[in-house]
Amino acid sequence: MHTSTAPGPSRLRLLRDYSKIRRNLVAYLAGLAEEYGDVVLLPLRCPTFLLRDPADIKHILVSNYANYHKTGGLRVGKELFGDGLVTSEIPLHPRQRRLIQPVFQRRSVAGFADCMTRTTRRRSDEWPDGGTIDLGVEMMHITLAIVGQVLFGVDLTRDAQHIGNAFLRSQIEITRAQHGLPLPKIFRSPGRRRYRRALRSIDDYVFGLIADRRSLSSPSPPRDLLALLLASRGEDGEPMDNRLVRDESVTALMAGHETVSNSLVWTFYLLAQHPQVAGRLLDEIDRVMDGRLPTAADLDSLPYTEMVFAESLRLYPPAWTLARRVLQPDLLPSGLLLPADSEVLLPQFVCHRNPKYFPDPQRFDPERFDPRVKRDIPQFAYFPFGGGPRYCVGESFAQMEAILLIATILQQHEIELLPGQDIVPQALISMRPRNGIRMRVRRR
């Protein structure tokens, strides 16, 4: 296959379909893949290829990853993330990854379990019995409080709403800038002003954390991510400068709460619509926990909970796409020749719905991830945490946190979806419900 033969919609069609794209981008892209197949050429500013063939995706993320640099919303959002782990490239990225990785090793992550469950219990105890909650707001509060405590040693409870809103506003404006006219930074549009205010809020908070920690003179300082960053030394023996500490801290704050928060929202949304799955899940949780808070030691005893979460990530992956810019021409396993300076989209939302690997792909079916079944799923047909050298460093953290929070919440609460809601995915850097999800909660 050559670039000239790759199928795809015309520019005129994209213009005609603009209202559909604006309403539900991820569903529109999934529809294009159903129509055109594993390679779709999108006639954007530069040739952009939507890909869903697992062999092509493995080639891009693993076999020839150095030929592909990050682009899309993460590149547009450079002011937010700076040179943090999600945006940096070689040689900085592997060096920073080696530095940060110990915090997220399984042995370290297991020590966070108690904080995760107790923080969740405290917040959920405040939910009104028989009342309604905005599920997204509640999950954001819980996950921000957890990431603040375990990675930065601070109580974010009071500031969670303010910080969470600043990250959300940043995502919205980054996405608008990505798809809008390439205006110079000096142009002060309303969106640009909102973005600058959000950035100031985030910077003020994070630089304050850094300053407070540097001023500590305790003989036994906290052993968390912030301590690791501040204690690190470069090849010249100099400490990491405050700006890079800020970039890595912002990245950890954003990724550490946003991905898990949205994945839990989608999981509870799916469970509310599938009572049989929810019933089997509750049976497992009640049998294993017997009324006590879950611990890291319980994870191996919650296989169905893990299957439910994996299927939720298949249907609604919070990190819904990976975007890469092609540095040098490259021939993919499918036969597609990618020209230099073209771009590729590897949308998990689309790939996870490929009927070749997931029959009846819209159906919520945790049995797909039964260990006896999931080994038949090809690598990179399912990749909610990416892959290759840029594989999500916090994968074990996110997996453990999500499973523990599901168990902790469902021990005490029945969650019912309120009728009449228009629930549509909003494809920002992370995928969330556009208008939130309202749930009625009752004590069990």
CSV table of C-alpha atoms in Angstrom, one decimal:
chain,number,residue,atom,x,y,z
A,1,MET,CA,0.0,0.0,0.0
A,2,HIS,CA,1.2,3.5,-0.8
A,3,THR,CA,0.1,6.8,0.7
A,4,SER,CA,-1.7,7.7,-2.5
A,5,THR,CA,-3.9,4.6,-2.2
A,6,ALA,CA,-4.8,4.9,1.5
A,7,PRO,CA,-8.6,5.3,1.7
A,8,GLY,CA,-10.3,8.1,3.7
A,9,PRO,CA,-12.9,10.8,3.6
A,10,SER,CA,-12.6,14.0,1.5
A,11,ARG,CA,-12.1,17.4,3.0
A,12,LEU,CA,-15.6,18.3,1.8
A,13,ARG,CA,-17.0,15.4,3.7
A,14,LEU,CA,-15.2,16.4,6.9
A,15,LEU,CA,-16.7,19.9,6.5
A,16,ARG,CA,-20.1,18.5,6.0
A,17,ASP,CA,-19.7,16.3,9.1
A,18,TYR,CA,-18.3,19.0,11.3
A,19,SER,CA,-21.3,19.0,13.6
A,20,LYS,CA,-20.9,15.2,14.2
A,21,ILE,CA,-17.2,15.6,14.8
A,22,ARG,CA,-17.8,18.4,17.3
A,23,ARG,CA,-20.5,16.4,19.1
A,24,ASN,CA,-18.7,13.1,19.4
A,25,LEU,CA,-15.2,13.0,17.9
A,26,VAL,CA,-14.3,9.5,19.2
A,27,ALA,CA,-17.5,7.9,17.8
A,28,TYR,CA,-16.9,9.7,14.5
A,29,LEU,CA,-13.4,8.3,14.2
A,30,ALA,CA,-14.6,4.8,15.1
A,31,GLY,CA,-17.2,5.1,12.3
A,32,LEU,CA,-14.4,6.0,9.8
A,33,ALA,CA,-12.5,2.9,10.8
A,34,GLU,CA,-15.6,0.7,10.3
A,35,GLU,CA,-16.0,2.3,6.9
A,36,TYR,CA,-12.5,2.3,5.6
A,37,GLY,CA,-10.6,-0.3,7.6
A,38,ASP,CA,-7.3,-0.4,9.4
A,39,VAL,CA,-5.8,2.6,7.6
A,40,VAL,CA,-7.7,5.8,7.2
A,41,LEU,CA,-6.1,8.9,5.5
A,42,LEU,CA,-7.4,12.1,7.1
A,43,PRO,CA,-6.9,15.2,4.9
A,44,LEU,CA,-5.9,17.6,7.6
A,45,ARG,CA,-3.1,20.3,7.7
A,46,CYS,CA,-0.6,17.5,7.0
A,47,PRO,CA,-1.3,13.9,5.9
A,48,THR,CA,-2.7,12.2,9.0
A,49,PHE,CA,-3.2,8.4,9.2
A,50,LEU,CA,-5.6,6.8,11.6
A,51,LEU,CA,-4.2,3.3,12.2
A,52,ARG,CA,-5.7,0.3,14.1
A,53,ASP,CA,-3.6,-2.7,12.8
A,54,PRO,CA,-1.8,-4.1,15.9
A,55,ALA,CA,1.3,-4.9,13.9
A,56,ASP,CA,1.5,-1.3,12.7
A,57,ILE,CA,1.0,0.0,16.2
A,58,LYS,CA,3.7,-2.2,17.6
A,59,HIS,CA,6.1,-1.0,14.9
A,60,ILE,CA,5.4,2.6,15.8
A,61,LEU,CA,5.5,2.3,19.6
A,62,VAL,CA,8.1,-0.4,20.0
A,63,SER,CA,10.2,-1.5,16.9
A,64,ASN,CA,10.9,2.0,15.5
A,65,TYR,CA,9.8,4.3,18.3
A,66,ALA,CA,12.7,6.7,17.9
A,67,ASN,CA,11.3,7.7,14.5
A,68,TYR,CA,8.1,9.0,16.1
A,69,HIS,CA,7.8,12.1,18.3
A,70,LYS,CA,4.8,13.1,20.3
A,71,THR,CA,2.4,15.6,18.7
A,72,GLY,CA,-1.3,16.5,19.1
A,73,GLY,CA,-2.7,17.9,22.3
A,74,LEU,CA,0.5,17.1,24.4
A,75,ARG,CA,2.6,19.1,22.0
A,76,VAL,CA,0.1,22.0,21.9
A,77,GLY,CA,0.0,21.8,25.7
A,78,LYS,CA,3.8,22.3,26.1
A,79,GLU,CA,3.1,25.3,28.4
A,80,LEU,CA,1.3,23.1,30.8
A,81,PHE,CA,3.5,20.0,30.8
A,82,GLY,CA,6.8,21.6,29.9
A,83,ASP,CA,9.5,18.9,29.7
A,84,GLY,CA,7.6,16.5,31.9
A,85,LEU,CA,7.6,12.8,31.3
A,86,VAL,CA,4.6,12.8,28.9
A,87,THR,CA,6.0,15.3,26.5
A,88,SER,CA,9.8,15.1,26.7
A,89,GLU,CA,11.8,13.3,24.0
A,90,ILE,CA,15.3,11.6,23.8
A,91,PRO,CA,17.7,12.2,25.6
A,92,LEU,CA,15.7,13.7,28.5
A,93,HIS,CA,12.8,11.3,28.5
A,94,PRO,CA,14.7,8.0,29.3
A,95,ARG,CA,16.8,9.8,31.9
A,96,GLN,CA,13.8,11.2,33.7
A,97,ARG,CA,11.9,7.9,33.4
A,98,ARG,CA,14.7,6.0,35.1
A,99,LEU,CA,14.7,8.6,37.9
A,100,ILE,CA,10.9,8.4,38.5
A,101,GLN,CA,10.3,4.7,37.9
A,102,PRO,CA,11.2,3.5,41.5
A,103,VAL,CA,8.2,5.4,42.9
A,104,PHE,CA,5.9,3.4,40.7
A,105,GLN,CA,7.4,-0.1,41.1
A,106,ARG,CA,4.9,-2.6,42.4
A,107,ARG,CA,6.6,-2.9,45.8
A,108,SER,CA,6.4,0.9,46.3
A,109,VAL,CA,2.9,1.2,45.0
A,110,ALA,CA,1.6,-1.5,47.4
A,111,GLY,CA,2.5,0.9,50.3
A,112,PHE,CA,-0.1,3.4,49.0
A,113,ALA,CA,-3.1,1.1,49.3
A,114,ASP,CA,-4.0,2.2,52.9
A,115,CYS,CA,-4.1,5.8,51.9
A,116,MET,CA,-6.2,5.0,48.8
A,117,THR,CA,-8.9,3.1,50.6
A,118,ARG,CA,-9.1,5.4,53.7
A,119,THR,CA,-9.2,8.6,51.6
A,120,THR,CA,-12.0,7.0,49.5
A,121,ARG,CA,-14.0,5.9,52.6
A,122,ARG,CA,-13.8,9.4,54.2
A,123,ARG,CA,-15.1,11.1,51.1
A,124,SER,CA,-17.8,8.5,50.3
A,125,ASP,CA,-19.0,8.6,53.9
A,126,GLU,CA,-20.1,12.2,53.2
A,127,TRP,CA,-22.4,11.1,50.3
A,128,PRO,CA,-26.1,11.7,51.1
A,129,ASP,CA,-28.0,8.4,51.5
A,130,GLY,CA,-30.6,8.4,48.7
A,131,GLY,CA,-29.2,11.7,47.3
A,132,THR,CA,-27.4,12.5,44.1
A,133,ILE,CA,-23.7,13.2,43.3
A,134,ASP,CA,-21.8,14.3,40.3
A,135,LEU,CA,-19.7,11.2,39.9
A,136,GLY,CA,-16.9,13.0,38.0
A,137,VAL,CA,-16.5,15.6,40.7
A,138,GLU,CA,-16.4,13.0,43.5
A,139,MET,CA,-13.8,10.8,41.7
A,140,MET,CA,-11.7,13.9,41.0
A,141,HIS,CA,-11.7,14.9,44.7
A,142,ILE,CA,-10.8,11.4,45.8
A,143,THR,CA,-8.0,10.8,43.3
A,144,LEU,CA,-6.5,14.3,43.7
A,145,ALA,CA,-6.4,13.8,47.5
A,146,ILE,CA,-4.7,10.4,47.0
A,147,VAL,CA,-2.0,11.7,44.6
A,148,GLY,CA,-1.4,14.7,46.8
A,149,GLN,CA,-0.7,12.5,49.8
A,150,VAL,CA,1.3,9.7,48.3
A,151,LEU,CA,3.4,11.6,45.7
A,152,PHE,CA,3.7,15.0,47.4
A,153,GLY,CA,3.0,14.5,51.1
A,154,VAL,CA,0.3,17.2,51.2
A,155,ASP,CA,-3.4,17.2,51.9
A,156,LEU,CA,-5.1,18.4,48.7
A,157,THR,CA,-8.7,18.0,50.1
A,158,ARG,CA,-9.3,21.7,50.5
A,159,ASP,CA,-7.7,22.6,47.2
A,160,ALA,CA,-8.9,19.7,45.0
A,161,GLN,CA,-11.8,21.6,43.4
A,162,HIS,CA,-9.6,24.6,42.5
A,163,ILE,CA,-6.7,22.5,41.2
A,164,GLY,CA,-9.0,20.0,39.4
A,165,ASN,CA,-10.9,22.9,37.6
A,166,ALA,CA,-7.6,24.5,36.6
A,167,PHE,CA,-6.5,21.2,34.9
A,168,LEU,CA,-9.9,20.8,33.2
A,169,ARG,CA,-9.8,24.4,31.9
A,170,SER,CA,-6.3,23.8,30.6
A,171,GLN,CA,-7.4,20.7,28.8
A,172,ILE,CA,-10.4,22.4,27.2
A,173,GLU,CA,-8.3,25.3,25.9
A,174,ILE,CA,-5.5,23.1,24.7
A,175,THR,CA,-8.0,21.0,22.7
A,176,ARG,CA,-9.5,24.2,21.2
A,177,ALA,CA,-6.1,25.5,20.3
A,178,GLN,CA,-5.2,22.2,18.7
A,179,HIS,CA,-8.2,22.3,16.4
A,180,GLY,CA,-8.4,26.0,15.8
A,181,LEU,CA,-6.4,28.6,13.9
A,182,PRO,CA,-2.7,28.7,14.8
A,183,LEU,CA,-2.7,32.2,16.4
A,184,PRO,CA,0.5,33.6,17.9
A,185,LYS,CA,0.8,33.6,21.7
A,186,ILE,CA,0.6,37.4,21.9
A,187,PHE,CA,-3.0,37.2,20.6
A,188,ARG,CA,-5.1,37.5,23.7
A,189,SER,CA,-8.3,35.6,22.9
A,190,PRO,CA,-10.8,34.8,25.7
A,191,GLY,CA,-9.7,31.2,25.6
A,192,ARG,CA,-6.0,32.2,25.8
A,193,ARG,CA,-6.8,34.3,28.8
A,194,ARG,CA,-8.6,31.4,30.5
A,195,TYR,CA,-5.7,29.2,29.8
A,196,ARG,CA,-3.2,31.7,31.3
A,197,ARG,CA,-5.3,32.0,34.4
A,198,ALA,CA,-5.5,28.2,34.8
A,199,LEU,CA,-1.7,27.9,34.3
A,200,ARG,CA,-1.0,30.6,36.9
A,201,SER,CA,-3.2,28.7,39.4
A,202,ILE,CA,-1.3,25.4,38.7
A,203,ASP,CA,2.1,27.1,38.8
A,204,ASP,CA,1.4,29.0,42.0
A,205,TYR,CA,0.4,25.8,43.7
A,206,VAL,CA,3.2,23.6,42.4
A,207,PHE,CA,6.0,26.1,42.9
A,208,GLY,CA,4.6,26.6,46.4
A,209,LEU,CA,4.9,22.9,47.1
A,210,ILE,CA,8.5,23.0,45.8
A,211,ALA,CA,9.4,26.0,47.9
A,212,ASP,CA,7.9,24.5,51.1
A,213,ARG,CA,9.7,21.2,50.7
A,214,ARG,CA,13.1,22.9,50.0
A,215,SER,CA,12.7,24.9,53.2
A,216,LEU,CA,12.2,21.7,55.3
A,217,SER,CA,15.1,20.9,57.6
A,218,SER,CA,13.8,17.6,58.9
A,219,PRO,CA,16.4,14.9,59.3
A,220,SER,CA,13.9,12.4,57.9
A,221,PRO,CA,12.1,14.1,54.9
A,222,PRO,CA,9.2,12.4,53.2
A,223,ARG,CA,10.2,9.6,50.8
A,224,ASP,CA,7.9,10.5,47.9
A,225,LEU,CA,8.1,11.6,44.3
A,226,LEU,CA,8.8,15.2,45.2
A,227,ALA,CA,11.7,14.2,47.5
A,228,LEU,CA,13.1,12.0,44.7
A,229,LEU,CA,13.0,14.9,42.2
A,230,LEU,CA,14.6,17.4,44.6
A,231,ALA,CA,17.3,15.0,45.6
A,232,SER,CA,18.3,14.0,42.0
A,233,ARG,CA,21.5,15.2,40.4
A,234,GLY,CA,22.3,15.7,36.8
A,235,GLU,CA,25.4,14.5,35.0
A,236,ASP,CA,27.1,17.7,36.1
A,237,GLY,CA,26.3,17.0,39.7
A,238,GLU,CA,23.9,19.9,39.9
A,239,PRO,CA,20.4,19.4,41.4
A,240,MET,CA,17.4,19.5,39.1
A,241,ASP,CA,16.3,23.1,38.5
A,242,ASN,CA,12.9,24.2,39.8
A,243,ARG,CA,11.4,24.5,36.4
A,244,LEU,CA,11.9,20.8,35.6
A,245,VAL,CA,10.8,19.8,39.1
A,246,ARG,CA,7.7,21.8,38.3
A,247,ASP,CA,7.2,20.1,34.9
A,248,GLU,CA,7.4,16.6,36.4
A,249,SER,CA,5.2,17.5,39.3
A,250,VAL,CA,2.5,19.0,37.1
A,251,THR,CA,2.7,15.9,34.9
A,252,ALA,CA,2.3,13.6,37.9
A,253,LEU,CA,-0.5,15.6,39.4
A,254,MET,CA,-2.4,15.6,36.1
A,255,ALA,CA,-1.8,12.0,35.1
A,256,GLY,CA,-2.0,10.7,38.6
A,257,HIS,CA,-5.6,11.8,39.1
A,258,GLU,CA,-7.2,12.4,35.7
A,259,THR,CA,-6.8,9.0,34.2
A,260,VAL,CA,-8.0,7.0,37.2
A,261,SER,CA,-10.8,9.5,38.0
A,262,ASN,CA,-12.2,9.2,34.5
A,263,SER,CA,-11.7,5.5,34.2
A,264,LEU,CA,-13.8,5.1,37.4
A,265,VAL,CA,-16.5,7.3,36.2
A,266,TRP,CA,-16.9,5.2,33.0
A,267,THR,CA,-16.7,2.0,35.1
A,268,PHE,CA,-19.5,3.0,37.4
A,269,TYR,CA,-21.5,4.2,34.4
A,270,LEU,CA,-21.2,0.8,32.7
A,271,LEU,CA,-22.0,-1.1,35.9
A,272,ALA,CA,-25.2,1.0,36.5
A,273,GLN,CA,-26.4,-0.2,33.1
A,274,HIS,CA,-25.5,-3.9,33.6
A,275,PRO,CA,-27.0,-5.2,36.8
A,276,GLN,CA,-25.9,-8.8,36.2
A,277,VAL,CA,-22.3,-7.8,36.0
A,278,ALA,CA,-22.7,-5.5,39.0
A,279,GLY,CA,-24.2,-8.4,41.0
A,280,ARG,CA,-21.4,-10.8,40.3
A,281,LEU,CA,-18.9,-8.1,41.1
A,282,LEU,CA,-20.6,-7.3,44.4
A,283,ASP,CA,-20.6,-11.0,45.3
A,284,GLU,CA,-16.8,-11.2,44.8
A,285,ILE,CA,-16.2,-8.0,46.8
A,286,ASP,CA,-18.4,-9.0,49.7
A,287,ARG,CA,-16.9,-12.5,49.8
A,288,VAL,CA,-13.3,-11.4,49.8
A,289,MET,CA,-13.6,-8.3,52.1
A,290,ASP,CA,-16.3,-9.4,54.5
A,291,GLY,CA,-17.0,-5.8,55.4
A,292,ARG,CA,-13.4,-4.7,56.0
A,293,LEU,CA,-11.4,-2.2,53.8
A,294,PRO,CA,-9.6,-3.8,50.9
A,295,THR,CA,-5.8,-4.0,51.0
A,296,ALA,CA,-3.1,-4.6,48.4
A,297,ALA,CA,-2.9,-8.2,49.5
A,298,ASP,CA,-6.5,-8.6,48.3
A,299,LEU,CA,-5.8,-7.8,44.6
A,300,ASP,CA,-5.1,-11.4,43.6
A,301,SER,CA,-8.4,-12.4,45.2
A,302,LEU,CA,-10.4,-9.9,43.0
A,303,PRO,CA,-10.0,-11.3,39.5
A,304,TYR,CA,-13.5,-10.4,38.4
A,305,THR,CA,-13.1,-6.8,39.6
A,306,GLU,CA,-9.9,-6.7,37.5
A,307,MET,CA,-11.8,-8.1,34.5
A,308,VAL,CA,-14.6,-5.5,34.9
A,309,PHE,CA,-12.0,-2.6,35.0
A,310,ALA,CA,-10.1,-4.0,32.0
A,311,GLU,CA,-13.4,-4.1,29.9
A,312,SER,CA,-14.2,-0.6,31.0
A,313,LEU,CA,-10.8,0.5,29.8
A,314,ARG,CA,-11.5,-1.2,26.5
A,315,LEU,CA,-14.7,0.7,25.9
A,316,TYR,CA,-13.8,4.0,27.5
A,317,PRO,CA,-10.0,4.4,27.7
A,318,PRO,CA,-9.3,7.7,29.4
A,319,ALA,CA,-6.1,8.1,27.4
A,320,TRP,CA,-8.2,7.7,24.2
A,321,THR,CA,-5.5,8.2,21.5
A,322,LEU,CA,-1.8,8.5,20.9
A,323,ALA,CA,-0.5,10.9,18.3
A,324,ARG,CA,2.9,10.8,16.7
A,325,ARG,CA,4.8,12.9,14.1
A,326,VAL,CA,6.9,10.9,11.6
A,327,LEU,CA,10.5,12.0,11.5
A,328,GLN,CA,11.8,9.9,8.5
A,329,PRO,CA,9.8,7.9,5.9
A,330,ASP,CA,8.8,4.5,7.2
A,331,LEU,CA,7.3,1.4,5.8
A,332,LEU,CA,4.8,-0.2,8.1
A,333,PRO,CA,4.1,-4.0,8.4
A,334,SER,CA,0.8,-3.4,6.6
A,335,GLY,CA,2.6,-2.0,3.6
A,336,LEU,CA,1.7,1.6,4.2
A,337,LEU,CA,4.6,4.0,3.4
A,338,LEU,CA,4.5,7.0,5.9
A,339,PRO,CA,6.1,10.1,4.5
A,340,ALA,CA,8.3,12.3,6.7
A,341,ASP,CA,6.4,15.0,8.6
A,342,SER,CA,3.1,13.2,8.3
A,343,GLU,CA,1.3,12.3,11.5
A,344,VAL,CA,-0.3,9.1,12.8
A,345,LEU,CA,-3.2,8.6,15.2
A,346,LEU,CA,-3.4,5.4,17.2
A,347,PRO,CA,-6.8,5.8,19.0
A,348,GLN,CA,-7.4,3.3,21.6
A,349,PHE,CA,-11.1,4.1,21.6
A,350,VAL,CA,-11.2,3.0,17.9
A,351,CYS,CA,-8.7,0.1,18.2
A,352,HIS,CA,-10.4,-1.4,21.2
A,353,ARG,CA,-13.6,-1.7,19.1
A,354,ASN,CA,-12.1,-3.6,16.3
A,355,PRO,CA,-14.5,-6.5,15.6
A,356,LYS,CA,-11.6,-8.7,14.4
A,357,TYR,CA,-10.5,-9.1,18.0
A,358,PHE,CA,-13.6,-8.0,20.0
A,359,PRO,CA,-16.8,-9.6,18.6
A,360,ASP,CA,-19.9,-7.4,19.2
A,361,PRO,CA,-17.5,-4.7,20.2
A,362,GLN,CA,-20.0,-2.3,21.7
A,363,ARG,CA,-21.1,-4.9,24.3
A,364,PHE,CA,-19.9,-4.6,27.8
A,365,ASP,CA,-18.5,-8.1,28.6
A,366,PRO,CA,-15.8,-8.5,31.2
A,367,GLU,CA,-15.5,-12.2,30.2
A,368,ARG,CA,-13.3,-11.0,27.4
A,369,PHE,CA,-10.6,-10.6,30.0
A,370,ASP,CA,-10.8,-13.9,31.6
A,371,PRO,CA,-7.2,-15.1,31.7
A,372,ARG,CA,-8.1,-18.1,29.6
A,373,VAL,CA,-9.5,-15.8,26.9
A,374,LYS,CA,-7.5,-12.7,26.9
A,375,ARG,CA,-4.3,-14.4,25.9
A,376,ASP,CA,-5.8,-14.7,22.4
A,377,ILE,CA,-6.1,-10.9,22.1
A,378,PRO,CA,-3.1,-9.8,20.0
A,379,GLN,CA,-0.6,-7.4,21.5
A,380,PHE,CA,-1.6,-3.8,20.7
A,381,ALA,CA,-5.2,-4.7,19.8
A,382,TYR,CA,-5.7,-3.5,23.4
A,383,PHE,CA,-3.3,-1.0,24.9
A,384,PRO,CA,-5.0,1.4,27.4
A,385,PHE,CA,-1.6,2.4,28.9
A,386,GLY,CA,0.3,2.7,25.6
A,387,GLY,CA,3.4,0.6,24.9
A,388,GLY,CA,7.1,0.5,24.3
A,389,PRO,CA,9.6,2.8,26.0
A,390,ARG,CA,6.9,5.3,26.6
A,391,TYR,CA,4.6,2.8,28.3
A,392,CYS,CA,2.7,4.6,31.1
A,393,VAL,CA,5.1,4.6,34.1
A,394,GLY,CA,2.1,4.8,36.5
A,395,GLU,CA,0.2,1.7,35.1
A,396,SER,CA,0.6,-0.4,38.3
A,397,PHE,CA,-0.4,2.6,40.4
A,398,ALA,CA,-3.5,3.2,38.3
A,399,GLN,CA,-4.6,-0.4,38.2
A,400,MET,CA,-4.2,-0.9,41.9
A,401,GLU,CA,-5.9,2.4,42.8
A,402,ALA,CA,-8.9,1.7,40.5
A,403,ILE,CA,-9.5,-1.8,41.8
A,404,LEU,CA,-9.2,-0.8,45.4
A,405,LEU,CA,-11.5,2.2,44.9
A,406,ILE,CA,-14.2,0.1,43.1
A,407,ALA,CA,-14.2,-2.3,46.0
A,408,THR,CA,-14.2,0.3,48.7
A,409,ILE,CA,-17.1,2.3,47.2
A,410,LEU,CA,-19.3,-0.7,46.2
A,411,GLN,CA,-18.9,-2.2,49.7
A,412,GLN,CA,-21.0,0.6,51.1
A,413,HIS,CA,-23.0,2.1,48.2
A,414,GLU,CA,-25.4,1.2,45.5
A,415,ILE,CA,-25.0,3.6,42.6
A,416,GLU,CA,-27.9,4.3,40.2
A,417,LEU,CA,-27.8,6.2,37.0
A,418,LEU,CA,-30.3,9.1,36.9
A,419,PRO,CA,-32.4,9.0,33.8
A,420,GLY,CA,-32.6,11.6,31.1
A,421,GLN,CA,-28.9,12.4,30.8
A,422,ASP,CA,-27.1,13.1,27.6
A,423,ILE,CA,-23.9,11.2,28.2
A,424,VAL,CA,-21.3,11.8,25.4
A,425,PRO,CA,-17.5,11.4,25.6
A,426,GLN,CA,-15.6,14.6,25.5
A,427,ALA,CA,-12.2,13.9,23.8
A,428,LEU,CA,-9.8,16.2,25.6
A,429,ILE,CA,-6.3,15.0,26.5
A,430,SER,CA,-8.2,12.6,28.7
A,431,MET,CA,-11.7,11.4,27.7
A,432,ARG,CA,-14.4,12.3,30.2
A,433,PRO,CA,-18.2,12.6,30.0
A,434,ARG,CA,-19.0,16.0,28.4
A,435,ASN,CA,-21.7,17.1,30.9
A,436,GLY,CA,-20.7,14.8,33.8
A,437,ILE,CA,-22.7,11.9,35.1
A,438,ARG,CA,-25.3,12.3,37.9
A,439,MET,CA,-25.8,9.2,40.1
A,440,ARG,CA,-28.1,8.4,43.0
A,441,VAL,CA,-26.3,6.8,45.9
A,442,ARG,CA,-27.8,4.6,48.6
A,443,ARG,CA,-26.2,2.9,51.6
A,444,ARG,CA,-26.1,-0.8,51.3
